[in-house]
Each structure stands twice: as C-alpha cells, then as structure tokens.
Coordinates of C-alpha atoms in Angstrom, one line a residue:
X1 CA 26.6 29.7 29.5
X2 CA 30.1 29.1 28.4
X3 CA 32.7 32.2 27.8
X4 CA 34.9 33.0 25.6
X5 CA 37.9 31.9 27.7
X6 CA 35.8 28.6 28.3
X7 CA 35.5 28.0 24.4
X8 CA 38.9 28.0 24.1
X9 CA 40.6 26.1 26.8
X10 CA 38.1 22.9 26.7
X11 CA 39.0 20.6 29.7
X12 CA 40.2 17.4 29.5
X13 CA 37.4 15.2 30.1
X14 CA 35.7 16.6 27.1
X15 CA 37.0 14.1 25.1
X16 CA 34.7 11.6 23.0
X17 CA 37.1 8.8 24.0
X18 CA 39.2 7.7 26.3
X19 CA 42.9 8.8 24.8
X20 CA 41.4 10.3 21.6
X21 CA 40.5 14.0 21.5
X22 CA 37.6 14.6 19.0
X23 CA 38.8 17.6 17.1
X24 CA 36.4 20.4 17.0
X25 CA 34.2 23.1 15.5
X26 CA 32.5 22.0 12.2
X27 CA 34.0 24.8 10.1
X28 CA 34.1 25.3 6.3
X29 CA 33.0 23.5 3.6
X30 CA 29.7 22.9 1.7
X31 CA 30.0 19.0 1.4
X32 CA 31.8 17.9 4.6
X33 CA 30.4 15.9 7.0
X34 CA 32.3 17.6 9.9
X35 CA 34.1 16.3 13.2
X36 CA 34.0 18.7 16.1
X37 CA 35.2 19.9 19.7
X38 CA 32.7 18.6 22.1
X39 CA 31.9 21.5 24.5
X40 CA 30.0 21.0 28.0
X41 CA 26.2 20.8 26.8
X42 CA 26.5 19.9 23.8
X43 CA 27.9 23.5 22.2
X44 CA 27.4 23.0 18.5
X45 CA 29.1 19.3 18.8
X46 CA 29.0 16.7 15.9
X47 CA 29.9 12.7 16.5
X48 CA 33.3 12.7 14.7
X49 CA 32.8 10.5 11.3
X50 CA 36.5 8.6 12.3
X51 CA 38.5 8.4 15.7
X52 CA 40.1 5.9 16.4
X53 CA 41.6 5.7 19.9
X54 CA 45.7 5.1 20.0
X55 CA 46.7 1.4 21.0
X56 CA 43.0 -0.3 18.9
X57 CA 44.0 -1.9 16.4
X58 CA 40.9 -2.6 13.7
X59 CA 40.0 -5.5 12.6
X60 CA 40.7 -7.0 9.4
X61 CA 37.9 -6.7 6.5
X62 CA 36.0 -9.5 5.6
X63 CA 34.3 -10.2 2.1
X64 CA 31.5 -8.8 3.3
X65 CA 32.3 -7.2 6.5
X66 CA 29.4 -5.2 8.7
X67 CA 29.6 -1.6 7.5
X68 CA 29.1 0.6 10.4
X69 CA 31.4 3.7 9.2
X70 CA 31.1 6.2 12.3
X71 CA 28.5 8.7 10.6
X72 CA 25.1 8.9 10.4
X73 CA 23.2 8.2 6.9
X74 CA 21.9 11.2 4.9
X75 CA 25.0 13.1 6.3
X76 CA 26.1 13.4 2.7
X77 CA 23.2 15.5 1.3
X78 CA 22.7 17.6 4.1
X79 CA 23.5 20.8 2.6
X80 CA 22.0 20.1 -0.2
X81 CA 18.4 22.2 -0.4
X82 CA 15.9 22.3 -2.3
X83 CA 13.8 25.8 -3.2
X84 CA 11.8 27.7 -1.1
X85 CA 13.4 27.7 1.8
X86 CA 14.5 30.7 3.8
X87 CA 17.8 32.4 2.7
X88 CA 18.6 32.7 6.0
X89 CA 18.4 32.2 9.4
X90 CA 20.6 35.5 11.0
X91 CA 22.5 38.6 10.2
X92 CA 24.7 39.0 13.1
X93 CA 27.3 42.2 13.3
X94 CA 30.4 41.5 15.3
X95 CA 32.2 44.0 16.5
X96 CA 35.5 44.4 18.5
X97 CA 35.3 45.4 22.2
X98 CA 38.1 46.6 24.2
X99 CA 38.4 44.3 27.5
X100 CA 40.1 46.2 30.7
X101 CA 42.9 44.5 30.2
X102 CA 44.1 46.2 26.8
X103 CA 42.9 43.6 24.5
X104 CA 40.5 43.0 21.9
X105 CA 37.2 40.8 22.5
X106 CA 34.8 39.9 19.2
X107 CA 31.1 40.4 20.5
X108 CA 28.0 40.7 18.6
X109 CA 26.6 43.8 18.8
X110 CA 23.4 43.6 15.7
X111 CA 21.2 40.8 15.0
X112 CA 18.7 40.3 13.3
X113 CA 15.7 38.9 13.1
X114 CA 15.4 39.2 17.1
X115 CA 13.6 36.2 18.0
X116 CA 11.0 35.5 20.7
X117 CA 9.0 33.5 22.8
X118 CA 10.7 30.5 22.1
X119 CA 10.4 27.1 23.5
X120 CA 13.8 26.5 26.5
X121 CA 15.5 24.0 24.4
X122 CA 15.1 26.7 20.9
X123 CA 16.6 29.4 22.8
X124 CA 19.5 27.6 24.2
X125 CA 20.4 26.3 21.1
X126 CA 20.2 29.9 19.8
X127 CA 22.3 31.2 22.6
X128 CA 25.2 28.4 21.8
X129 CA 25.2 29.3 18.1
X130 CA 25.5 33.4 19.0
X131 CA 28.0 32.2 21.5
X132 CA 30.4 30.3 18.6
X133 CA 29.4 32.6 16.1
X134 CA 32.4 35.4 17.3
X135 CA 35.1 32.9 17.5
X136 CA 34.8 32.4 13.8
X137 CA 34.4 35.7 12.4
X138 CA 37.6 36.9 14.6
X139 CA 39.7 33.5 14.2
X140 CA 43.0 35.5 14.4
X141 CA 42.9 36.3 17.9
X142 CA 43.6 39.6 19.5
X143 CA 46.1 41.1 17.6
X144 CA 43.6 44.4 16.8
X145 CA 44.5 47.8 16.8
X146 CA 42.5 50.7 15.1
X147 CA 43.7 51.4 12.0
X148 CA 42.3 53.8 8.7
X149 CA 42.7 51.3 6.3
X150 CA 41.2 47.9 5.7
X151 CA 41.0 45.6 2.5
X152 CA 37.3 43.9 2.9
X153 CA 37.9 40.1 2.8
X154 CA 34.9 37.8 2.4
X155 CA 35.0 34.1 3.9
X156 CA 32.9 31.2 5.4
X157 CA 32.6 28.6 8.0
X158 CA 30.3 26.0 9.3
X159 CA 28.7 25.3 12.6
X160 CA 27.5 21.1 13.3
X161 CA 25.0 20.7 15.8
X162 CA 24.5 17.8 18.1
X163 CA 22.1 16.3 15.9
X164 CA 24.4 16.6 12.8
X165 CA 22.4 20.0 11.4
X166 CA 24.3 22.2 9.7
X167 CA 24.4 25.9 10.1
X168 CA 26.6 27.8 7.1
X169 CA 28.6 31.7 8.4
X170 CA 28.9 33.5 5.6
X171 CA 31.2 36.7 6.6
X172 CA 32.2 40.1 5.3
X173 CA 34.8 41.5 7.2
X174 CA 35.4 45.2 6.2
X175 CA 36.1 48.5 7.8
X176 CA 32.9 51.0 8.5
X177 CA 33.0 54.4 6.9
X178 CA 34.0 57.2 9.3
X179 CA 36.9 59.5 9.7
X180 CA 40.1 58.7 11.9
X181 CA 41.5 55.1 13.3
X182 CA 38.4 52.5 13.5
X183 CA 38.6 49.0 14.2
X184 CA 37.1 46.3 12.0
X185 CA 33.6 44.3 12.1
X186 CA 32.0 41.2 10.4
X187 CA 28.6 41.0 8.8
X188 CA 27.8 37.4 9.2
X189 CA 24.5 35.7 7.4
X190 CA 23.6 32.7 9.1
X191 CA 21.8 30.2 6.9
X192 CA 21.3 26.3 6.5
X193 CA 22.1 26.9 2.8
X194 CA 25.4 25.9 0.5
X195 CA 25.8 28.9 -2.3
X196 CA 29.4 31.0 -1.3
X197 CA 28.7 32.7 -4.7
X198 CA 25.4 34.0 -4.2
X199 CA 26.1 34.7 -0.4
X200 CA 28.7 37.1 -1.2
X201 CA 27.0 39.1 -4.0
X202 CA 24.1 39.8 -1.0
X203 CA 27.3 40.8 1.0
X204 CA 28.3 43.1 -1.8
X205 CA 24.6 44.9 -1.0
X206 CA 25.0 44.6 2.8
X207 CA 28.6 46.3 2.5
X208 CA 27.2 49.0 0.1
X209 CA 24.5 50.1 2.6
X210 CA 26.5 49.9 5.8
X211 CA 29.1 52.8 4.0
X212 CA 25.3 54.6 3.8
X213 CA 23.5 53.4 7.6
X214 CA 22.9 50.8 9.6
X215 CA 19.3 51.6 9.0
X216 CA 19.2 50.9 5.3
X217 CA 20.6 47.4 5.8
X218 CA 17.9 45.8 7.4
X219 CA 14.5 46.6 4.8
X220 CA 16.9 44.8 2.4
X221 CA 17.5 41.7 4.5
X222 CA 14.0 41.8 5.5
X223 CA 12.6 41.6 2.4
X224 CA 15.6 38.6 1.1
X225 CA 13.7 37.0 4.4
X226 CA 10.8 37.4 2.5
X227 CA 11.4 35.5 -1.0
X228 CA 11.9 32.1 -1.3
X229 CA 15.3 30.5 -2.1
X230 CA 15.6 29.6 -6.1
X231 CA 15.8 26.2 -7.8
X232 CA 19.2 25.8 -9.2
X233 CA 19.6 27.6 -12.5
X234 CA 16.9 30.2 -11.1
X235 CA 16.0 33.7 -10.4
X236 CA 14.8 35.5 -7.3
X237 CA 14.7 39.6 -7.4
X238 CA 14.4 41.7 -4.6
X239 CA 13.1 45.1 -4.5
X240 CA 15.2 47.5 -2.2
X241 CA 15.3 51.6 -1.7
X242 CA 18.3 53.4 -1.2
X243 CA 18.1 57.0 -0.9
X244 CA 19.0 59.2 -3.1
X245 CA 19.4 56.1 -5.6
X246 CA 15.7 55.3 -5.8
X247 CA 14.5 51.9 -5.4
X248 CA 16.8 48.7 -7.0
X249 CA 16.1 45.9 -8.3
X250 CA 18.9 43.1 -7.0
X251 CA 18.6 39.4 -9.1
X252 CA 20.2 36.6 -7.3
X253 CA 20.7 33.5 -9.5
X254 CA 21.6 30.2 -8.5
X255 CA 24.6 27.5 -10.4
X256 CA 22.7 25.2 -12.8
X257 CA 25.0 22.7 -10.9
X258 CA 24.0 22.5 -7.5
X259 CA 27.1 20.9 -6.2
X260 CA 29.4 23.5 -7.4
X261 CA 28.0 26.6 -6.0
X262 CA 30.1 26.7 -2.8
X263 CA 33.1 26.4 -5.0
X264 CA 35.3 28.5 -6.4
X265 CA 38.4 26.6 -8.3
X266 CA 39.7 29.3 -9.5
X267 CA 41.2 30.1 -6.3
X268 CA 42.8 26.9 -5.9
X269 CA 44.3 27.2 -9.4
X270 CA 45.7 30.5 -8.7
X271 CA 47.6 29.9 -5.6
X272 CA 49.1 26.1 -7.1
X273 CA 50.0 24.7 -9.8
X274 CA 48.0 21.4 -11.1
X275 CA 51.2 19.0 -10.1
X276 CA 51.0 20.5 -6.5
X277 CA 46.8 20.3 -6.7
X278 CA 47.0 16.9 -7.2
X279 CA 49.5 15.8 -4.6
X280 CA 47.0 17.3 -1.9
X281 CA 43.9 15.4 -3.9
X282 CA 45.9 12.5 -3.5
X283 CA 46.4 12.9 0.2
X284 CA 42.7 13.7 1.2
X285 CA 42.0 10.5 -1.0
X286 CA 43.7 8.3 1.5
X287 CA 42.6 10.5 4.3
X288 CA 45.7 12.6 5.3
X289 CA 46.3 15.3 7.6
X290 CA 46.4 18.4 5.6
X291 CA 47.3 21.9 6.4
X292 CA 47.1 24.9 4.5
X293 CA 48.5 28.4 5.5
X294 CA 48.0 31.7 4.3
X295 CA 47.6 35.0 5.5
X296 CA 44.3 36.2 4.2
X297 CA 40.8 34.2 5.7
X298 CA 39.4 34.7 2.0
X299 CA 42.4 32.6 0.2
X300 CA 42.0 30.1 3.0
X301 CA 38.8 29.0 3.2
X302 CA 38.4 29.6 -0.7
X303 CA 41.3 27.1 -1.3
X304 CA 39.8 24.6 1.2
X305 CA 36.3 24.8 -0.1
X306 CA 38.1 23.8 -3.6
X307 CA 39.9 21.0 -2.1
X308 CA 36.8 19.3 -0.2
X309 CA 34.9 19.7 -3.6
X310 CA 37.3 17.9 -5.6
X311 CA 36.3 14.8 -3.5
X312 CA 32.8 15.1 -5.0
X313 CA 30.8 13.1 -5.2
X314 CA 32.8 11.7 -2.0
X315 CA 32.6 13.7 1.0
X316 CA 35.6 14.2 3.7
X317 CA 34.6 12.8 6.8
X318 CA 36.8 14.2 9.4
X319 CA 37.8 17.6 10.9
X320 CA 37.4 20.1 8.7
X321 CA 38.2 23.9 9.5
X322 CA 39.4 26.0 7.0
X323 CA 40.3 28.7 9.3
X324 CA 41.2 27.7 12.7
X325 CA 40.6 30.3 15.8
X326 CA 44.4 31.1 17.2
X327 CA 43.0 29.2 20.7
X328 CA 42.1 25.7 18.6
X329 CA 46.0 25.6 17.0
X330 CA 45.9 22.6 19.0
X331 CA 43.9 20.8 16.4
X332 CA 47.2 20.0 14.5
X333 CA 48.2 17.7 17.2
X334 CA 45.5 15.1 16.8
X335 CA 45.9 11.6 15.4
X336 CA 43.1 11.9 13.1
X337 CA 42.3 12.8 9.9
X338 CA 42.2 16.5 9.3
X339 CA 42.2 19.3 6.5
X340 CA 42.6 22.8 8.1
X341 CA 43.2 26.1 7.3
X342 CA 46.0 28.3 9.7
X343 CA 47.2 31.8 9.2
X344 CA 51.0 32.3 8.1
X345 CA 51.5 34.1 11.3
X346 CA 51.6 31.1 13.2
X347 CA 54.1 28.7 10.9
X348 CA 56.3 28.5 13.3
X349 CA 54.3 27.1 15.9
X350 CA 52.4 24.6 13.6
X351 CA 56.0 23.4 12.3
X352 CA 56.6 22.7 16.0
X353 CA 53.9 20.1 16.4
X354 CA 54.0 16.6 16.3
X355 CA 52.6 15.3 13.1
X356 CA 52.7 12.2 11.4
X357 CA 51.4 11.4 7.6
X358 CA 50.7 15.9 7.7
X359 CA 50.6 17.5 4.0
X360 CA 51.7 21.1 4.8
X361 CA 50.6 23.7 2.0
X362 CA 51.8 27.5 1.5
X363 CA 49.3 29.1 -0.3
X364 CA 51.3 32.3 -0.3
X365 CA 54.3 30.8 -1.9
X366 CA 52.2 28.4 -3.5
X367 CA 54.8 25.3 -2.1
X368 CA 54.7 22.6 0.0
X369 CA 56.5 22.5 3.1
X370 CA 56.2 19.1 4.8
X371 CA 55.0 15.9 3.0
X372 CA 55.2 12.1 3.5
X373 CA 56.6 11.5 0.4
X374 CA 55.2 9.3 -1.8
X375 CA 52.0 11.8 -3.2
X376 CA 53.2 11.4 -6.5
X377 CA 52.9 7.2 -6.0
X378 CA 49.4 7.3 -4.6
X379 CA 47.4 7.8 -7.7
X380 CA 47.5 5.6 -11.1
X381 CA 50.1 7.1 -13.1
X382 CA 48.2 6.9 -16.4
X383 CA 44.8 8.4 -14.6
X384 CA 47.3 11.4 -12.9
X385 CA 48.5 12.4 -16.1
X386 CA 45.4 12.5 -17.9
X387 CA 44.2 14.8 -15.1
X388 CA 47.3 16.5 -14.9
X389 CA 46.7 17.8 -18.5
X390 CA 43.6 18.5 -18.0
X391 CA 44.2 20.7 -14.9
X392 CA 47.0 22.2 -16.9
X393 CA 44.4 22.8 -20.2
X394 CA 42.1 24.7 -18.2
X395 CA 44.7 26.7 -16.1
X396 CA 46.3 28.2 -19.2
X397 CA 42.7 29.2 -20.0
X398 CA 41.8 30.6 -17.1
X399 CA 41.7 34.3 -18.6
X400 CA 38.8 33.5 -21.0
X401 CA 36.7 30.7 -19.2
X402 CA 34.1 32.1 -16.6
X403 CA 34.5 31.2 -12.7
X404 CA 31.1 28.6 -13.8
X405 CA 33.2 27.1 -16.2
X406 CA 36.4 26.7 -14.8
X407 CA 34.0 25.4 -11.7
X408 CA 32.3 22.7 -14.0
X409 CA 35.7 22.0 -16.6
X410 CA 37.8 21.1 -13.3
X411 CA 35.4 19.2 -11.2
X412 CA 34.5 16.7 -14.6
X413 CA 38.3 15.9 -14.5
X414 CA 38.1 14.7 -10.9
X415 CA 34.7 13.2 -11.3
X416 CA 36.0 11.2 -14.4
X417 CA 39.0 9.8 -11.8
X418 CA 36.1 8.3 -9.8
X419 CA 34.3 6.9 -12.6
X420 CA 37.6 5.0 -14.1
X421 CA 38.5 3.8 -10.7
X422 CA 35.4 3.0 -8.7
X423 CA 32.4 3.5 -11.4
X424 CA 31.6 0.3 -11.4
X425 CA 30.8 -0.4 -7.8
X426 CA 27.0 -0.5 -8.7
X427 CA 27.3 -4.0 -10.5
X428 CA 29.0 -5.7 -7.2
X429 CA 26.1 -4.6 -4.6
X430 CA 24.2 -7.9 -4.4
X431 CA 20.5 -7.0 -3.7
X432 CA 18.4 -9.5 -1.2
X433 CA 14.6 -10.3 -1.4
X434 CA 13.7 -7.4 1.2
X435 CA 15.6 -4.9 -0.9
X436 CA 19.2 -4.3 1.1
X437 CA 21.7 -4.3 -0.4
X438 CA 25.4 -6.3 0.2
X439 CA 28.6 -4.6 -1.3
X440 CA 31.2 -7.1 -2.5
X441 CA 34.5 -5.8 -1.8
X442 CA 36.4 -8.7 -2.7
X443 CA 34.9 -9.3 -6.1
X444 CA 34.7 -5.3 -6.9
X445 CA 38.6 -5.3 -6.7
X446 CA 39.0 -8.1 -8.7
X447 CA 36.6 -6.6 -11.2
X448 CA 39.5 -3.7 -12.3
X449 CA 42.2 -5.4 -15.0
X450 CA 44.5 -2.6 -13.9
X451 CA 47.3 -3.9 -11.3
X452 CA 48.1 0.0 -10.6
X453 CA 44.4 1.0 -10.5
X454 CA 43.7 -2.0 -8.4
X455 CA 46.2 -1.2 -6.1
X456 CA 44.8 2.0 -5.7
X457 CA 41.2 0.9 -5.2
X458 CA 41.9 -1.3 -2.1
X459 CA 43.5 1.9 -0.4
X460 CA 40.6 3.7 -1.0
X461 CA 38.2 1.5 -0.3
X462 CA 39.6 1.1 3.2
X463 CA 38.3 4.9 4.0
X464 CA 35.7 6.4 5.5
X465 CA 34.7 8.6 2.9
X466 CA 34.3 5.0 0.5
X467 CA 31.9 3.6 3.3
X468 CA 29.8 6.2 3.5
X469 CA 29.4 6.1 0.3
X470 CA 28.7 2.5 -0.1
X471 CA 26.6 2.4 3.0
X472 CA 24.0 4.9 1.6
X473 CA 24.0 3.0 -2.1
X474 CA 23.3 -0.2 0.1
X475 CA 20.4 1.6 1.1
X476 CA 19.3 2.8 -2.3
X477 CA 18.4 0.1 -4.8
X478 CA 15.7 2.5 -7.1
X479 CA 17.5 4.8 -9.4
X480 CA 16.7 8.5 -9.2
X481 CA 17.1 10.7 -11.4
X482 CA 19.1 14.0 -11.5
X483 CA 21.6 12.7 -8.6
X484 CA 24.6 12.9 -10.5
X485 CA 27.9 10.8 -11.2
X486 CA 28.3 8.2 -8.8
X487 CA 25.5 9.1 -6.6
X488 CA 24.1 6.4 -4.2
X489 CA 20.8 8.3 -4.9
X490 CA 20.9 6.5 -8.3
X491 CA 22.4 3.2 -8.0
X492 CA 23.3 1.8 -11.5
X493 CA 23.2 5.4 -12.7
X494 CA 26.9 5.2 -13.5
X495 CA 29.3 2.1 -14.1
X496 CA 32.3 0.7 -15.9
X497 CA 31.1 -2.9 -16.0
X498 CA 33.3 -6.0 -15.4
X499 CA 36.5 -3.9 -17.7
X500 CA 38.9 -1.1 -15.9
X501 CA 37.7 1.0 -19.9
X502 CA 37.3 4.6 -20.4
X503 CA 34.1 5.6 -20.1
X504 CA 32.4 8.6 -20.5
X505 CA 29.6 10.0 -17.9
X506 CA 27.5 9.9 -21.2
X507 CA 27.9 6.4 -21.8
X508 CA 27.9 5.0 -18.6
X509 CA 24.7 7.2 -17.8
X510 CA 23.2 5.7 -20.5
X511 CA 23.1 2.3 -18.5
X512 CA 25.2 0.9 -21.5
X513 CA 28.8 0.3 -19.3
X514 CA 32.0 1.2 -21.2
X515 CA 33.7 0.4 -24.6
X516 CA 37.2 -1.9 -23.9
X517 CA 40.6 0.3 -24.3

C-alpha cells in the first residue's frame, strides 16, 4: 500500500508516455471525463482523454478521417444515474493527526458502512479509494494549528478509476463542538452520484448531529442507505430521531433538469462579471490551460463545477481538479490541457511556472492575471454579444431569480451558442447499410454561411471534446427521447439545417430546422 509521502512524490516512470506526464487525480466536476496521475497499481488512475507527447506532430484531418479521440465511449453519461440507486457508497470522517515531527497528517478516523468479506480485488480497490480519499479533503497541506474558530466550507471532488468509474467526495469541512483550541475534520459522503445540491443539504443534517454526537449521525445515514435515489423532479423522505427534538422528517428533492444539479452558477456570476465569464468559456472551448485561484475550497470548486457545465452538452476531456492538493502544484507544468483550481496562498509559485496558452483567474479579485490574448477573438462576435447580454440580463436579476433558475436561464444561453454554431451536425452524419454512421467534416463546415462562425467551427471541431461528441452520435442513429439539446443520444433531435439561422430549441426539436435570418 502506497503512503502519503508516496502519493505525493510519484516517480518518474509513472508516466503514460514516454516525455508526457499524464496529469493526475480525477477531481471535480459532475460532467468531466477526467485525466489522472497514474499511481503504482493502478491507484484510482483514468487513461487521459488527450496527451500528446512533445516532438509528435498529428496528422492532418481528412474528409473523413478515422475518429479514435483517446476516451472511451459512454464516458460522457457516466454520471448520469438513473433512480433507485444507492445514495451512497461511504461516509468517511477525516481527521487531523499530529505526526512526531510537528506536523499535521489527514487520516480517516470513521467510516461507515464497514465492509466485509470481500472478494481480494474489492478490497484493494476499497483500500486505494480510503487511501486518496484524505488527500482531497485536506488539499491545503499542513499548515494546521488548533484554533476556536472555524467557518464550515462545503466542497467536492472526484475520484476515476482504472476502468473509467467514477466515484463523487462530497465534503463538509467544519469545526466539532467542544470547548478550547480544536483542530478541523471533513465529513465526506462517497457516492457514484452527480447532485452537489442535494449532497450538501444531507451535509447540513450530518453537521447538525455531529454539534449533538457521533452517535446520532449514523441511524440517519443508515436509513438515507436505506431509500432509493429519486427520479429527477422527485421526492425521497427520510425519517430520523433526534433527541430532545423528536423524530424529523428530512425531504430530499432532486433538479427537474438532471444536468444542472451539480451546478451552481450563481457562484460563478458572483465572483466575475459576464465579459470575464466568457473569456474563460472561450478558452475551455478551444481547450486551454485554465487556472483559477481563490482562497476558500467552496468558491473553487463551485466556480469550476460552473465553468465545466457551461460546456454542456460538451464535456472537458482533460485534467480536471478543481482543488489541487499543495504536493500536485506540479500539475501546472504540463503541456496538456487543463482546468484547475489552486489556493491564493500559492500565486506565487504557480506564476513561477512555465506555462504556455494558461488562462489565469482570481476569483477573489474577480480579474484575470495571465491570458494569451486573443479571448475576446475566439468566439463570433455577434453570438458573444448576444450571450453577453444575456449573462448580463440575468446577473442584474440575480436577487429575485432562484439558484434553479439562474441554473436553467444561464446554461440555455450557452446551450443556444452550440445550437447556432454546431446544431446542425446531425444532417452531415452519413448513415451506411449496417447502421454506422460517417461524420462529414468537410461538408458540415461548408454548411454554416457565416465566415466568422465558420471560422470558429473548424477550431472547434479540431478538439477533443467535439470528437467525443461526434464519435458517440456516429454510434447512435435512433432518436431517443428526453436526451436533451444536442445530445448524441438523439441524433436529429436538434439541427439548424443547411442555413447558419436562429433557431430555437423549440423549433429545431420539433425536427422542423430553422427559419433564415
């Protein structure tokens, strides 16, 4: 079994590729296919999605070139579950342990369910996953001291297995009740689902009993075990005693919108202004390195969540870590895609790196610090300011909408983008007797009567996060319902037809195409 110490110096020849370090630890986001560290055995690895070696050049695309983006299919819907699953997998406590030599080591100290009797290869993967679990609810290192105060700060990551499985850490980092200097400790809920919003109100009840015991956490978890996960748009309640309070009845409702209940927009909105918001959409369009810094784990992993959702229904396909452990800084210096999230603390040492094509984000400030320089020339100009006043529509109504429909009112502005640009991409997959399907690049392009939407189009199309895409609609020739804009669930679902036209999601739903400009 690895240590701590291990975890965070990984030698050299751990590398996917010869002169390409694949980047590590799937953290974050509900919809992102994740790249990650590859630990000896296999610790809670993922095949990075892109990583190309330095010195390979890649070959030119051909009308119809072979479409092998580096992924594997169904990646996209992963996180995706339906109802009746388990709401979770762990509860795990992690608490701070003082090492002889002074400093602070995260180590989990609760868990629960305790399994047993299982199979060799269950309970190493089970020991690898409590292994990583610390690192992540203690990414700051071990600047700890005991203190009497402490501001409870809720956040999240994710965990990629070898064979792409995804496990979600939803934390709660508070201080218990006592009297006199205490240190800090995480309440982590594994589970394989995707809803920050409902996670965090059973954190509320989790945080509420510890400041009563220990012991009146786990009949509550026991019986959430117990009930089935809801549909979206539905209802579970679960019955739990407290003394002196009597028994309560807790409801935990799902987002009608599935894809949206990781999200929380509102964050992102707070901490930028739309101009700045859509300079860093811009940049994880076309794949960019992106940093964001901050100095709470809450605002950071919020206001990456956000970002990775405004892709939708594209998914990023590279590193993705929206807060990175103080021993993986490193991350920064790869030559890969990334979006990561890094205290303030350590602004210095990020500005020190080597980056090229880096977006650098202050959350605090709400600024940008490094860019490349041309994010306001990425994106059509006619399609950015459209968006741009949407973003700004809903910002100045912040105050009056709720969180579900600032969630819903932002992502259709970002949606619509796709549908104007790429919509149509249904109508150019040419379909062969045994049902697979052929995208045509060249004649897509040609298809859009915009030169600066074209020009655009064959940037994106060029990433991995467009073949993805494509490869799984390639797969999918019969329509299914309730998929969503663009979905390659339900090819022919959505389109613009031969005509870069506005086009709403109802129209183009309909099957019906677009009316001209």
């Amino acid at each position: 079994m690895l240590d701590a110490e291990n975890l965070c110096s990984p030698p050299s020849h751990l590398w996917l590729c010869s002169g390409c370090p694949s980047l590590g630890w799937s953290q974050g986001g509900l919809r992102a296919p994740d790249a990650s560290l590859v630990f000896p055995k296999g610790l809670m690895k993922a095949i990075p999605l892109s990583c190309p070696c330095p010195g390979k050049e890649e070959a030119p695309a051909a009308e119809n070139p072979s479409r092998v983006p580096q992924g594997r299919a169904g990646e996209r819907s992963s996180l995706l579950y339906s109802a009746g699953q388990f709401f979770f997998e762990y509860l795990v406590v992690v608490s701070l342990r003082r090492m002889a030599d002074g400093r602070y080591e995260p180590k989990i100290t609760y868990q629960f369910p305790k399994r047993e009797n299982l199979l060799k290869g269950q309970k190493e993967e089970e020991e690898r996953l409590l292994q990583a679990i610390p690192l992540f609810c203690f990414p700051d290192g071990n600047n700890w001291a005991p203190v009497t105060e402490f501001t409870s700060e809720t956040f999240s990551f994710v965990l990629t297995n070898v064979d792409g499985s995804r496990k979600i850490g939803y934390c709660r980092r508070l201080l218990p009740s006592g009297r006199g200097v205490r240190l800090p400790e995480v309440f982590c809920i594994i589970s394989c689902l995707g809803c920050f919003g409902l996670f965090s109100k059973i954190l509320d009840e989790v945080e509420k009993r510890r400041q009563i015991s220990m012991a009146v956490i786990y009949p509550f978890m026991q019986g959430l075990r117990e009930s089935p996960f809801p549909a979206p748009g539905k209802t579970v309640t679960i019955k739990s005693f407290i003394p002196e309070s009597g028994t309560e009845l807790i409801e935990l409702t799902r987002p009608v919108d599935a894809h949206l209940e990781h999200v929380e927009f509102q964050a992102l909105l707070q901490q930028l202004s739309p101009q700045l918001i859509l300079h860093i959409f811009a940049s994880a369009v076309l794949e960019r390195r992106l940093i964001f810094l901050a100095q709470e784990l809450s605002v950071l992993s919020q206001c990456i969540h956000a970002v990775a959702a405004l892709l939708y229904p594209f998914t990023w396909a590279h590193t993705y870590i929206p807060v990175v452990p103080e021993c993986l800084l490193d991350t920064v210096c790869c030559p890969t895609p990334f979006m990561v999230g890094i205290q303030m603390r350590h602004l210095e040492r990020v500005l020190d790196q080597p980056m090229e094509e880096a977006l650098i984000i202050d959350l605090c400030e709400g600024k940008i610090l490094r860019a490349v320089g041309d994010e306001e020339e990425i994106l059509p100009i006619k399609l950015q300011n459209e968006m741009l006043t949407s973003l700004n529509r809903h910002n100045n109504n912040n105050n009056v909408h709720t969180p579900e429909q600032v969630n819903s009112l932002v992502s259709e502005a970002f949606v619509h983008f796709f549908v104007r640009t790429v919509g149509h991409y249904a109508s150019h997959i040419k379909w062969s007797k045994s049902g697979s399907g052929s995208f045509q690049e060249r004649a897509f392009c040609k298809a859009i009567a915009s030169r600066t939407n074209r020009k655009f189009v064959k940037k994106f199309v060029r990433t991995n996060m467009f073949s993805l895409f494509i490869e799984e609609a390639e797969k999918s020739r019969i329509p299914q319902e309730g998929n969503g804009p663009l979905s390659p669930l339900g090819v022919g679902e959505l389109w613009l037809g031969e005509r870069d036209a506005p086009c709403t999601q109802r129209d183009a739903a309909r099957g019906g195409g677009c009316s001209g400009q």
